[in-house]
Amino acid sequence: MSISRSHCFVITPYGNPNGNKAERLLYSQVNELLENVIKPVEARLIADGVGWEMVVGRDRAYEDGLWGRIGEQISQAESVIA
């Protein structure tokens, strides 16, 4: 996947929606962070013409070749949230 516009790489724990209680809770908490903070910030930046894309590592965890590209995506990011 090529990132064509400026982006912020977001590193989060994964959690597991099908895991034990602690893993499900972590997954839920990360979802809340993404929905209530990261996505609204991305929408605002795009609306303001900044055009930043929030690239969330967890969303790409199962893509082929992710681990070979992750360092490149982070190094090309204008910012990183971890």
JSON list of C-alpha atoms in Angstrom, two decimals:
[
{"chain": "A", "resi": 1, "resn": "MET", "atom": "CA", "xyz": [0.00, 0.00, 0.00]},
{"chain": "A", "resi": 2, "resn": "SER", "atom": "CA", "xyz": [1.37, 3.36, -0.97]},
{"chain": "A", "resi": 3, "resn": "ILE", "atom": "CA", "xyz": [0.50, 6.38, 1.13]},
{"chain": "A", "resi": 4, "resn": "SER", "atom": "CA", "xyz": [0.13, 9.31, -1.26]},
{"chain": "A", "resi": 5, "resn": "ARG", "atom": "CA", "xyz": [-0.61, 12.13, 1.14]},
{"chain": "A", "resi": 6, "resn": "SER", "atom": "CA", "xyz": [0.81, 13.29, 4.43]},
{"chain": "A", "resi": 7, "resn": "HIS", "atom": "CA", "xyz": [0.03, 10.94, 7.23]},
{"chain": "A", "resi": 8, "resn": "CYS", "atom": "CA", "xyz": [0.29, 10.27, 10.92]},
{"chain": "A", "resi": 9, "resn": "PHE", "atom": "CA", "xyz": [1.11, 6.69, 11.86]},
{"chain": "A", "resi": 10, "resn": "VAL", "atom": "CA", "xyz": [-0.87, 5.52, 14.89]},
{"chain": "A", "resi": 11, "resn": "ILE", "atom": "CA", "xyz": [0.61, 2.69, 16.95]},
{"chain": "A", "resi": 12, "resn": "THR", "atom": "CA", "xyz": [-1.79, 1.01, 19.37]},
{"chain": "A", "resi": 13, "resn": "PRO", "atom": "CA", "xyz": [-1.98, -2.26, 21.22]},
{"chain": "A", "resi": 14, "resn": "TYR", "atom": "CA", "xyz": [-4.12, -4.77, 19.37]},
{"chain": "A", "resi": 15, "resn": "GLY", "atom": "CA", "xyz": [-6.19, -6.53, 21.98]},
{"chain": "A", "resi": 16, "resn": "ASN", "atom": "CA", "xyz": [-8.30, -9.39, 20.73]},
{"chain": "A", "resi": 17, "resn": "PRO", "atom": "CA", "xyz": [-12.07, -9.31, 20.22]},
{"chain": "A", "resi": 18, "resn": "ASN", "atom": "CA", "xyz": [-12.14, -13.10, 20.64]},
{"chain": "A", "resi": 19, "resn": "GLY", "atom": "CA", "xyz": [-9.58, -13.37, 23.43]},
{"chain": "A", "resi": 20, "resn": "ASN", "atom": "CA", "xyz": [-9.84, -13.57, 27.18]},
{"chain": "A", "resi": 21, "resn": "LYS", "atom": "CA", "xyz": [-11.56, -10.85, 29.23]},
{"chain": "A", "resi": 22, "resn": "ALA", "atom": "CA", "xyz": [-8.46, -8.61, 29.44]},
{"chain": "A", "resi": 23, "resn": "GLU", "atom": "CA", "xyz": [-7.76, -8.89, 25.69]},
{"chain": "A", "resi": 24, "resn": "ARG", "atom": "CA", "xyz": [-11.39, -8.08, 24.83]},
{"chain": "A", "resi": 25, "resn": "LEU", "atom": "CA", "xyz": [-11.33, -5.08, 27.18]},
{"chain": "A", "resi": 26, "resn": "LEU", "atom": "CA", "xyz": [-8.12, -3.77, 25.60]},
{"chain": "A", "resi": 27, "resn": "TYR", "atom": "CA", "xyz": [-9.58, -4.21, 22.12]},
{"chain": "A", "resi": 28, "resn": "SER", "atom": "CA", "xyz": [-12.68, -2.28, 23.17]},
{"chain": "A", "resi": 29, "resn": "GLN", "atom": "CA", "xyz": [-10.64, 0.53, 24.75]},
{"chain": "A", "resi": 30, "resn": "VAL", "atom": "CA", "xyz": [-8.52, 0.92, 21.63]},
{"chain": "A", "resi": 31, "resn": "ASN", "atom": "CA", "xyz": [-11.69, 1.03, 19.52]},
{"chain": "A", "resi": 32, "resn": "GLU", "atom": "CA", "xyz": [-13.01, 3.85, 21.73]},
{"chain": "A", "resi": 33, "resn": "LEU", "atom": "CA", "xyz": [-9.75, 5.77, 21.32]},
{"chain": "A", "resi": 34, "resn": "LEU", "atom": "CA", "xyz": [-9.86, 5.37, 17.56]},
{"chain": "A", "resi": 35, "resn": "GLU", "atom": "CA", "xyz": [-13.54, 6.30, 17.24]},
{"chain": "A", "resi": 36, "resn": "ASN", "atom": "CA", "xyz": [-13.58, 9.19, 19.74]},
{"chain": "A", "resi": 37, "resn": "VAL", "atom": "CA", "xyz": [-10.15, 10.75, 19.19]},
{"chain": "A", "resi": 38, "resn": "ILE", "atom": "CA", "xyz": [-8.21, 9.57, 16.15]},
{"chain": "A", "resi": 39, "resn": "LYS", "atom": "CA", "xyz": [-11.01, 9.50, 13.55]},
{"chain": "A", "resi": 40, "resn": "PRO", "atom": "CA", "xyz": [-12.46, 12.90, 14.55]},
{"chain": "A", "resi": 41, "resn": "VAL", "atom": "CA", "xyz": [-8.98, 14.46, 14.38]},
{"chain": "A", "resi": 42, "resn": "GLU", "atom": "CA", "xyz": [-8.43, 12.93, 10.95]},
{"chain": "A", "resi": 43, "resn": "ALA", "atom": "CA", "xyz": [-11.82, 14.21, 9.73]},
{"chain": "A", "resi": 44, "resn": "ARG", "atom": "CA", "xyz": [-11.06, 17.70, 11.03]},
{"chain": "A", "resi": 45, "resn": "LEU", "atom": "CA", "xyz": [-7.65, 17.80, 9.40]},
{"chain": "A", "resi": 46, "resn": "ILE", "atom": "CA", "xyz": [-9.08, 16.68, 6.08]},
{"chain": "A", "resi": 47, "resn": "ALA", "atom": "CA", "xyz": [-11.95, 19.20, 6.33]},
{"chain": "A", "resi": 48, "resn": "ASP", "atom": "CA", "xyz": [-9.44, 21.97, 7.07]},
{"chain": "A", "resi": 49, "resn": "GLY", "atom": "CA", "xyz": [-7.49, 21.07, 3.94]},
{"chain": "A", "resi": 50, "resn": "VAL", "atom": "CA", "xyz": [-4.55, 19.51, 5.73]},
{"chain": "A", "resi": 51, "resn": "GLY", "atom": "CA", "xyz": [-5.24, 16.16, 4.07]},
{"chain": "A", "resi": 52, "resn": "TRP", "atom": "CA", "xyz": [-3.60, 14.02, 6.71]},
{"chain": "A", "resi": 53, "resn": "GLU", "atom": "CA", "xyz": [-4.51, 10.38, 6.82]},
{"chain": "A", "resi": 54, "resn": "MET", "atom": "CA", "xyz": [-4.31, 8.58, 10.13]},
{"chain": "A", "resi": 55, "resn": "VAL", "atom": "CA", "xyz": [-2.66, 5.26, 9.35]},
{"chain": "A", "resi": 56, "resn": "VAL", "atom": "CA", "xyz": [-3.57, 2.89, 12.18]},
{"chain": "A", "resi": 57, "resn": "GLY", "atom": "CA", "xyz": [-1.16, -0.04, 12.41]},
{"chain": "A", "resi": 58, "resn": "ARG", "atom": "CA", "xyz": [-3.73, -2.31, 14.05]},
{"chain": "A", "resi": 59, "resn": "ASP", "atom": "CA", "xyz": [-6.03, -1.92, 11.04]},
{"chain": "A", "resi": 60, "resn": "ARG", "atom": "CA", "xyz": [-3.30, -3.35, 8.83]},
{"chain": "A", "resi": 61, "resn": "ALA", "atom": "CA", "xyz": [-2.13, -6.12, 11.13]},
{"chain": "A", "resi": 62, "resn": "TYR", "atom": "CA", "xyz": [-3.20, -8.93, 8.83]},
{"chain": "A", "resi": 63, "resn": "GLU", "atom": "CA", "xyz": [-2.20, -7.48, 5.47]},
{"chain": "A", "resi": 64, "resn": "ASP", "atom": "CA", "xyz": [0.39, -9.44, 3.53]},
{"chain": "A", "resi": 65, "resn": "GLY", "atom": "CA", "xyz": [3.83, -7.94, 3.92]},
{"chain": "A", "resi": 66, "resn": "LEU", "atom": "CA", "xyz": [2.84, -5.53, 6.67]},
{"chain": "A", "resi": 67, "resn": "TRP", "atom": "CA", "xyz": [5.95, -6.01, 8.74]},
{"chain": "A", "resi": 68, "resn": "GLY", "atom": "CA", "xyz": [8.13, -5.29, 5.72]},
{"chain": "A", "resi": 69, "resn": "ARG", "atom": "CA", "xyz": [6.35, -1.95, 5.15]},
{"chain": "A", "resi": 70, "resn": "ILE", "atom": "CA", "xyz": [5.67, -0.74, 8.67]},
{"chain": "A", "resi": 71, "resn": "GLY", "atom": "CA", "xyz": [9.08, 0.83, 9.20]},
{"chain": "A", "resi": 72, "resn": "GLU", "atom": "CA", "xyz": [8.78, 2.66, 5.89]},
{"chain": "A", "resi": 73, "resn": "GLN", "atom": "CA", "xyz": [5.32, 3.98, 6.76]},
{"chain": "A", "resi": 74, "resn": "ILE", "atom": "CA", "xyz": [6.55, 5.19, 10.15]},
{"chain": "A", "resi": 75, "resn": "SER", "atom": "CA", "xyz": [9.68, 6.82, 8.72]},
{"chain": "A", "resi": 76, "resn": "GLN", "atom": "CA", "xyz": [7.64, 8.64, 6.07]},
{"chain": "A", "resi": 77, "resn": "ALA", "atom": "CA", "xyz": [5.01, 9.87, 8.55]},
{"chain": "A", "resi": 78, "resn": "GLU", "atom": "CA", "xyz": [4.96, 13.51, 9.49]},
{"chain": "A", "resi": 79, "resn": "SER", "atom": "CA", "xyz": [4.09, 12.39, 13.00]},
{"chain": "A", "resi": 80, "resn": "VAL", "atom": "CA", "xyz": [3.60, 9.22, 15.01]},
{"chain": "A", "resi": 81, "resn": "ILE", "atom": "CA", "xyz": [1.17, 8.61, 17.85]},
{"chain": "A", "resi": 82, "resn": "ALA", "atom": "CA", "xyz": [2.01, 5.67, 20.08]}
]
